[in-house]
Coordinates of C-alpha atoms in Angstrom, one line a residue:
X275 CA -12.8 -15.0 -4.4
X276 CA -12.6 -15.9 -8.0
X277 CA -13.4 -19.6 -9.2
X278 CA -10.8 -21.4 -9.7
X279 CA -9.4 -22.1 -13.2
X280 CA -9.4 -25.2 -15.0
X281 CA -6.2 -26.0 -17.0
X282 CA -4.5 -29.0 -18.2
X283 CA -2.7 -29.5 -15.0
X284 CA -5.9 -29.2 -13.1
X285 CA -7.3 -26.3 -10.9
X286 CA -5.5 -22.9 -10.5
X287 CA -6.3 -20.4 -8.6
X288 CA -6.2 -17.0 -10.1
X289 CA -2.7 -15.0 -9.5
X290 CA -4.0 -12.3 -8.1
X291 CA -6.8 -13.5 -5.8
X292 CA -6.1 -13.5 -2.3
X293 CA -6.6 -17.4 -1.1
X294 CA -8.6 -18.4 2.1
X295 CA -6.3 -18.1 5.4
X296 CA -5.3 -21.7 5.7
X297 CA -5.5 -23.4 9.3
X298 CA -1.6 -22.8 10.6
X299 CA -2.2 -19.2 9.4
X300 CA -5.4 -19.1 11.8
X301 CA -3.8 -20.7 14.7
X302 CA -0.8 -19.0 14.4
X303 CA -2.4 -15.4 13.9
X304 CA -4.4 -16.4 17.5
X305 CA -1.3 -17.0 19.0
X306 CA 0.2 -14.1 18.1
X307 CA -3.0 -11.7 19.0
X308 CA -2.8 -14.0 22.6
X309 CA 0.9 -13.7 23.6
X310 CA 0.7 -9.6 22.8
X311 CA -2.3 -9.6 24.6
X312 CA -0.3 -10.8 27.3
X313 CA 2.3 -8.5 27.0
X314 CA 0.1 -5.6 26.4
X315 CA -1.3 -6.2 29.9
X316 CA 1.6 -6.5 31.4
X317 CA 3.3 -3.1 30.2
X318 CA -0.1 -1.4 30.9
X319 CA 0.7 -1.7 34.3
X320 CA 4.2 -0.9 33.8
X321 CA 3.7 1.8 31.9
X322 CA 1.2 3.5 34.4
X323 CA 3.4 2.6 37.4
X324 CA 6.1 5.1 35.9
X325 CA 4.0 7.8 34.1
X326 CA 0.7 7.7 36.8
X327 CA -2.4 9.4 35.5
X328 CA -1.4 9.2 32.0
X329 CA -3.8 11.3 29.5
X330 CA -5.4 9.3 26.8
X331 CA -3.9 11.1 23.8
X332 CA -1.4 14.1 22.8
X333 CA 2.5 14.7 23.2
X334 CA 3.5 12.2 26.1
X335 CA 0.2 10.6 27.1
X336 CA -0.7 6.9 27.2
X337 CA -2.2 6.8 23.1
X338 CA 1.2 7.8 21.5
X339 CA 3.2 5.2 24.1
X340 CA 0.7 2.6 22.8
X341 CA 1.4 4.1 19.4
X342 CA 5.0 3.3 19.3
X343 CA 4.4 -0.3 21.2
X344 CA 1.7 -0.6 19.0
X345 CA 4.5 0.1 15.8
X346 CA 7.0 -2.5 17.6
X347 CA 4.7 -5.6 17.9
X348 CA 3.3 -5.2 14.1
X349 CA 6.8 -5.1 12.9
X350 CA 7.4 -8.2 15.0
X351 CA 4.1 -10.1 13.3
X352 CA 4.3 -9.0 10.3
X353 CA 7.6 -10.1 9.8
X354 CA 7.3 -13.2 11.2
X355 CA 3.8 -13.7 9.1
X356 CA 6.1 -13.1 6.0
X357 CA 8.7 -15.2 6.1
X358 CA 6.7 -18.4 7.4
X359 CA 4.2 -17.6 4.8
X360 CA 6.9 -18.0 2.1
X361 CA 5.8 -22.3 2.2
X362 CA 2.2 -21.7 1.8
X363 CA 0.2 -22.8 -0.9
X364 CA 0.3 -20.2 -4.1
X365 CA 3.7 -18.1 -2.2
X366 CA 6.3 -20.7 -3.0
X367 CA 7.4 -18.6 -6.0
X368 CA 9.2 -16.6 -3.3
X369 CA 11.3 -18.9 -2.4
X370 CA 13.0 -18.1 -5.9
X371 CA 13.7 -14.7 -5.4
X372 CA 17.3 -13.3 -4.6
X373 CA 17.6 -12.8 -1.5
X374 CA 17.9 -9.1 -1.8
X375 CA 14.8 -8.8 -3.5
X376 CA 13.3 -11.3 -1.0
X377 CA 14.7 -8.8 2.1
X378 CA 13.5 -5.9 0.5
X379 CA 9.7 -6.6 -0.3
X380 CA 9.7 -7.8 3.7
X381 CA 11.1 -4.3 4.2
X382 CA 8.4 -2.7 2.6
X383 CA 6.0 -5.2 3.8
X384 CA 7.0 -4.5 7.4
X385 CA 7.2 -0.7 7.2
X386 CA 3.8 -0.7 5.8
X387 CA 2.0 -2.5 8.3
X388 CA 4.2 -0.7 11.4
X389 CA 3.0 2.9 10.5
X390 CA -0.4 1.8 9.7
X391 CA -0.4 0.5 13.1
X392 CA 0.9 3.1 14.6
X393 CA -1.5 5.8 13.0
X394 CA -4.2 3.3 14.0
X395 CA -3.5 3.5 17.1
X396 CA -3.0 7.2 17.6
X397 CA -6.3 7.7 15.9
X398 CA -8.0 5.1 18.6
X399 CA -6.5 7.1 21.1
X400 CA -7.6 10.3 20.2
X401 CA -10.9 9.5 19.3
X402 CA -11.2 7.7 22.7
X403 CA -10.1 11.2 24.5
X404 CA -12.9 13.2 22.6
X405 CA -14.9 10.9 24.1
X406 CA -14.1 10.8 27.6
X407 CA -12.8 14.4 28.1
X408 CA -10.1 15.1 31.1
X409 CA -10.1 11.0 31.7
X410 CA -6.4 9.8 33.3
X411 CA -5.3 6.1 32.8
X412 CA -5.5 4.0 35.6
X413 CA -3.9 0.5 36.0
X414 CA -6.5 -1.6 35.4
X415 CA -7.8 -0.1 32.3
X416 CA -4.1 0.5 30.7
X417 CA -3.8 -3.2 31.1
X418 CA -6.9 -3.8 29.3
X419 CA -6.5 -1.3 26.7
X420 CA -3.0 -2.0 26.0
X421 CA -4.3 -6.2 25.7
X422 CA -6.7 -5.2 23.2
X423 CA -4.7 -2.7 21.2
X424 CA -1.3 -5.1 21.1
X425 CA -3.7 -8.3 20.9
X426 CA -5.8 -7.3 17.8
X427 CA -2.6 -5.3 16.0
X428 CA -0.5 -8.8 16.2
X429 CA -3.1 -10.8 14.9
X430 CA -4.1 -8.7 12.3
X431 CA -0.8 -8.0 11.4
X432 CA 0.5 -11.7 11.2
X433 CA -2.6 -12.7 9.1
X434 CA -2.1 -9.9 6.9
X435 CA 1.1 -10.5 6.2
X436 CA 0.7 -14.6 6.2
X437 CA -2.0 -14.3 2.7
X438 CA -0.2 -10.9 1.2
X439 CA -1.0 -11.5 -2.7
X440 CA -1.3 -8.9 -5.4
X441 CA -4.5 -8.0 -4.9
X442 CA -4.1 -7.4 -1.1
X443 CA -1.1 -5.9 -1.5
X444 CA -2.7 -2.9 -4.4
X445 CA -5.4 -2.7 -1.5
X446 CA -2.7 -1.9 1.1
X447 CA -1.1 0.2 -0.6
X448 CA -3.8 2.5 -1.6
X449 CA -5.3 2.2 2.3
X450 CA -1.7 3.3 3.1
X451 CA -1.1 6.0 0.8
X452 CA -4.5 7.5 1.3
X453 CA -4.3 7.3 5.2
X454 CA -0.8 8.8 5.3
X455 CA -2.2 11.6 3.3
X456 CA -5.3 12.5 5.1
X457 CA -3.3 12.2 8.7
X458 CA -0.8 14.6 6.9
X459 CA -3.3 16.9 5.5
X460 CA -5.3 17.1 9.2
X461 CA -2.2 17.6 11.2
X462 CA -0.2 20.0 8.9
X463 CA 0.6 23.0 10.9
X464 CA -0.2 25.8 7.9
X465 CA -3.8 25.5 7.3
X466 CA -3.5 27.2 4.1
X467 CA -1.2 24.5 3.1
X468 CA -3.4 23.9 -0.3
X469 CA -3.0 27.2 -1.4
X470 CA 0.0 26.4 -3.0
X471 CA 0.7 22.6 -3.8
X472 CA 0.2 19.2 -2.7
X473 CA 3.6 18.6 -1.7
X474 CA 3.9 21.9 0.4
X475 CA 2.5 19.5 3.3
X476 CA 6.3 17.8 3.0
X477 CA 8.1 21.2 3.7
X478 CA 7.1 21.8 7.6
X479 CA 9.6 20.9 10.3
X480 CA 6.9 18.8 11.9
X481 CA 5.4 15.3 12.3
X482 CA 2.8 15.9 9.7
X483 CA 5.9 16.6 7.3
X484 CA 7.5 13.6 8.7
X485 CA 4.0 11.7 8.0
X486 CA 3.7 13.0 4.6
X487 CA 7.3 12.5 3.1
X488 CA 7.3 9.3 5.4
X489 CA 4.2 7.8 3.7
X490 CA 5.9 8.5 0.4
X491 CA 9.2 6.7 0.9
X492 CA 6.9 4.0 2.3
X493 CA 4.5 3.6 -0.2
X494 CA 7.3 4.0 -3.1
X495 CA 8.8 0.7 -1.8
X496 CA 5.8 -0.7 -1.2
X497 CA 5.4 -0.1 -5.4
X498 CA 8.5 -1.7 -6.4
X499 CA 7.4 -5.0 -3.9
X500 CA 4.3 -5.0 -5.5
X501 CA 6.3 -4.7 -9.4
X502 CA 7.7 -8.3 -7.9
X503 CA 4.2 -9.8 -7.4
X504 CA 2.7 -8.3 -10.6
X505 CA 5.6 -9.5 -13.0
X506 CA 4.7 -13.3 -11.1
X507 CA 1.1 -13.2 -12.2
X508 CA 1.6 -11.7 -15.6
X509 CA 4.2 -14.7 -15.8
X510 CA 1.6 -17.4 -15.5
X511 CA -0.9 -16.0 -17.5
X512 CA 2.3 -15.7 -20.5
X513 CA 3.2 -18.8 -19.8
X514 CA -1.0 -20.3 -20.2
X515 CA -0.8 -18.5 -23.0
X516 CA -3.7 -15.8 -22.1
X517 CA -1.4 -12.7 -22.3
X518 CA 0.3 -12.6 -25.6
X519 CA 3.3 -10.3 -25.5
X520 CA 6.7 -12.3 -23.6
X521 CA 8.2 -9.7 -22.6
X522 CA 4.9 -7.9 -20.4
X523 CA 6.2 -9.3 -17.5
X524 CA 9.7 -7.7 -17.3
X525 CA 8.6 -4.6 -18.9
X526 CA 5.6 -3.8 -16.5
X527 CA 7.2 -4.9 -13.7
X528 CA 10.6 -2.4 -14.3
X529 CA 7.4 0.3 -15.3
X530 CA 6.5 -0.2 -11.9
X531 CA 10.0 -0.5 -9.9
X532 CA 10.8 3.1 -11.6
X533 CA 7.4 4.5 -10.7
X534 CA 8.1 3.1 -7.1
X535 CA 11.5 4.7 -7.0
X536 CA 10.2 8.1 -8.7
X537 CA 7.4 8.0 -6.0
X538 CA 10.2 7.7 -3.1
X539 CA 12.2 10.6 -3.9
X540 CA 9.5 12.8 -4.1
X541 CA 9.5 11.8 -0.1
X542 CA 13.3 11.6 0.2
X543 CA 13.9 15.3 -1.6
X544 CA 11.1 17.8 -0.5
X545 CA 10.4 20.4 -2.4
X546 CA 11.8 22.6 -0.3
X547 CA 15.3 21.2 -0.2
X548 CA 16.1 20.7 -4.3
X549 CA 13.1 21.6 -6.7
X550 CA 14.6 20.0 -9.5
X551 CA 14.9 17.0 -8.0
X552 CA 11.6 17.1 -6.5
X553 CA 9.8 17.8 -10.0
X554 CA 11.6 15.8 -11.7
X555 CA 10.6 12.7 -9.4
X556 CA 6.8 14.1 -9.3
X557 CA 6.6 14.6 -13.3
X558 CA 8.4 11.7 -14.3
X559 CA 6.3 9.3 -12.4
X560 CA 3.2 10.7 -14.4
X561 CA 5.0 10.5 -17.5
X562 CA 6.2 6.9 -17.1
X563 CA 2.7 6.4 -16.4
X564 CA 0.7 8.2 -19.2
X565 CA 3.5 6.1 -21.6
X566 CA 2.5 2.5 -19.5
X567 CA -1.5 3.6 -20.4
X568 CA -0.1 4.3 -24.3
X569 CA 1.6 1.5 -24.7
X570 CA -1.5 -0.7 -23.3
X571 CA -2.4 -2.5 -26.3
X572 CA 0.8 -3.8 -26.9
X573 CA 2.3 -4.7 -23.4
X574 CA -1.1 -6.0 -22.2
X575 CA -2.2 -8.4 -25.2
X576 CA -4.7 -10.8 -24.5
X577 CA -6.6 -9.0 -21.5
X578 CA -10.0 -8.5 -21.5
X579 CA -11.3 -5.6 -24.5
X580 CA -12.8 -3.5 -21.3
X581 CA -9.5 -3.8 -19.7
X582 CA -8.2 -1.7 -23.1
X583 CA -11.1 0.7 -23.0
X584 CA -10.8 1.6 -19.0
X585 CA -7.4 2.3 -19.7
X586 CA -7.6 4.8 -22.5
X587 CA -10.3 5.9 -20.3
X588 CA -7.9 6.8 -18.0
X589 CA -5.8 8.4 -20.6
X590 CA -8.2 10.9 -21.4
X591 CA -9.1 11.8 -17.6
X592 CA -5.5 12.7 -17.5
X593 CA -5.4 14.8 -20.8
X594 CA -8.6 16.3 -19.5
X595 CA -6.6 17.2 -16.2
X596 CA -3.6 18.7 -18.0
X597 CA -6.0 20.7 -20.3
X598 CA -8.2 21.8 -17.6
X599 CA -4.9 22.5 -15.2
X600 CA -3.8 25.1 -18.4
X601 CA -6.7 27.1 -18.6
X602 CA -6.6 27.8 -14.4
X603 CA -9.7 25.8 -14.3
X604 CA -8.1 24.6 -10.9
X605 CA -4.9 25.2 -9.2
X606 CA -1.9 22.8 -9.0
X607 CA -2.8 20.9 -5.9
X608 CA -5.9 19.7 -7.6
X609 CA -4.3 18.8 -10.7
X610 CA -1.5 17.0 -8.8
X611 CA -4.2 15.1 -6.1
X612 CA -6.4 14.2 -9.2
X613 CA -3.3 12.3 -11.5
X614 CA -2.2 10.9 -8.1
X615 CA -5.9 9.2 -7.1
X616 CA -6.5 8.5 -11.2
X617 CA -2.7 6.3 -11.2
X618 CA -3.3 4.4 -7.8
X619 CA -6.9 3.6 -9.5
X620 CA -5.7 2.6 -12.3
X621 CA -3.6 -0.1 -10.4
X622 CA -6.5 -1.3 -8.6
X623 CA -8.6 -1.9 -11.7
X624 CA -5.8 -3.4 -13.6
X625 CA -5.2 -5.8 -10.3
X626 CA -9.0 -6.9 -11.1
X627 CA -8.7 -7.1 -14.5
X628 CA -5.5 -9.6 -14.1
X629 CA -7.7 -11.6 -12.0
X630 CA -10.5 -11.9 -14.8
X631 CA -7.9 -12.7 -17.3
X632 CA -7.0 -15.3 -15.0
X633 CA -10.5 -17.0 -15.1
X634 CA -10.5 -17.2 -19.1
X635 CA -9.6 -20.5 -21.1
X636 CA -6.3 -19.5 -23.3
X637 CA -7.3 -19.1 -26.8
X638 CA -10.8 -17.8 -26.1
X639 CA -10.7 -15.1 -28.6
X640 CA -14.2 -13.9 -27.8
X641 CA -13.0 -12.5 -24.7
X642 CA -9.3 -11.3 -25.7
X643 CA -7.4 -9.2 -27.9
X644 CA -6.5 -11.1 -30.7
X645 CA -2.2 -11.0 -31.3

């Protein structure tokens, strides 16, 4: 965790570091873990009194039961997590938002962490039937699998959700978006699915579809709850006088509720059901990106000089794409994985970098753009 920053007013901690889990957030993520343990025990047996002799994974077996219990509980902690968090040390900002905006980054929050806890869970499951081929649940061990599973998803889930700042929330979002995608790509149905584009996995009447354009509307909202946090911490470095431009904060922060919104409909309209829509959603979300990474040295005055030359960087991988992509150097799923991983990079280095802005004195020209 960063140092923290001496100012006027005393120590701050850098906006987008993510703070120490206090006491009460320990205690209470225990809890949690212990009372779902409980539970999970008790509807181990339940479950295995109705359904005896319950497979460990597949359509119907014990793994995608747990799966969806699994999906329930997280929702439960997470939530709660959330909204108690909103009194902790460093989150009281929340309490400022409108409530809409308040409701949905808990959405988003809450989805999040549910279908990461389910896929979790379904992954356990199957990786637990590789290993113990033709095994049936019995009573005993559903109750102790289930414990485990609903114990250590609660928990994590509540403590999650209790220290959720910028940084851990780019980090979530690029576990979840990558996760979603690599279960999509694994369970697609059409193995040649690549052959054509990246959002071909999106156009199969199946739960890999489902997964794919799922993970999409997910992780779009998930972007436009992080644009929330990210217009916070570019505020209080403005307002210490370390990022010169006033208006970064509202601008990056709509730059990112479009790309957020861009990024859901490409979930909400496959392919397959309106192209235009579809393309339009896909390409403008690039664009609005390529113009954020232009106008760089104007919106983001006052970060570090590397900060500047990563970004432009970045710039050129993606011209270098688009050229490459022209002359059939490789096909259009390539081109479209390759801007997707080099945008959700991006994010994560220019999380960091807000952090190290964080850490400098304001007026420290050796270590900032100049206005």
């Amino acid at each position: 965790m960063p140092d923290p920053v001496a100012t006027a007013d005393g120590p701050l901690l850098s906006p987008a570091a993510t703070p120490a889990p206090s006491l009460r957030v320990v205690n209470e993520g225990l809890t949690a873990g212990v009372a779902a343990g409980a539970l999970g025990a008790v509807l181990g047996l339940v479950v295995t009194f109705i359904w005896p002799d319950l497979p460990l994974s597949g359509p119907l077996s014990f793994g995608e039961i747990s799966a969806v219990i699994a999906g329930a509980v997280s929702a439960a902690a997470t939530g709660t997590g959330y909204w108690r968090s909103r009194h902790s040390a460093g989150q009281e900002w929340r309490l400022t938002l409108a409530r809409w905006k308040f409701t949905v980054n808990a959405i988003s929050v809450v989805v999040v962490h549910t279908i990461l806890a389910i896929l979790a869970t379904i992954a356990l499951y199957f990786v637990l039937s590789q290993a113990f081929i033709g095994l049936t649940m019995i009573p005993f061990w559903a109750a102790v699998l289930m414990a485990v599973n609903l114990g250590l998803t609660a928990h994590f889930s509540y403590v999650s959700a209790s220290r959720m700042t910028t940084q851990r929330m780019s980090s979530l979002l690029m576990a979840f978006i990558l996760i979603g995608a690599l279960t999509s790509m694994v369970t697609t149905s059409d193995a040649d699915w690549w052959h054509l584009h990246f959002s071909n996995l999106g156009t199969f009447d199946d739960l890999s579809s489902a997964i794919f354009n799922g993970t999409l509307i997910a992780g779009g909202l998930l972007v436009t709850t992080f644009a929330v946090y990210v217009g916070n911490d570019m505020r209080a470095l403005v307002d210490r006088g370390i990022l010169r431009n006033p208006r970064s904060p509202r601008t990056v922060s709509t730059i990112f509720v479009v790309m957020g919104i861009m990024l859901a409909f490409v979930g909400i309209v496959p392919v397959d059901v309106n192209l235009v829509v579809h393309n339009l959603s896909a390409t403008g979300m690039a664009l609005v990106f390529v113009g954020l990474l232009i106008a760089t040295p104007r919106v983001f005055r006052g970060m570090p000089r590397t900060f500047f030359v990563t970004s432009w960087g970045f710039f050129v991988a993606i011209i270098a794409s688009i050229v490459l992509f022209v002359v059939q150097y490789f096909g259009l799923t390539a081109f479209e994985i390759i801007v997707f991983v080099l945008i959700f990079a991006w994010i994560s280095v220019f999380i960091r970098f807000l952090g190290v802005a964080a850490q400098a004195p304001a007026g420290r020209a050796a270590h900032v753009v100049a206005a």
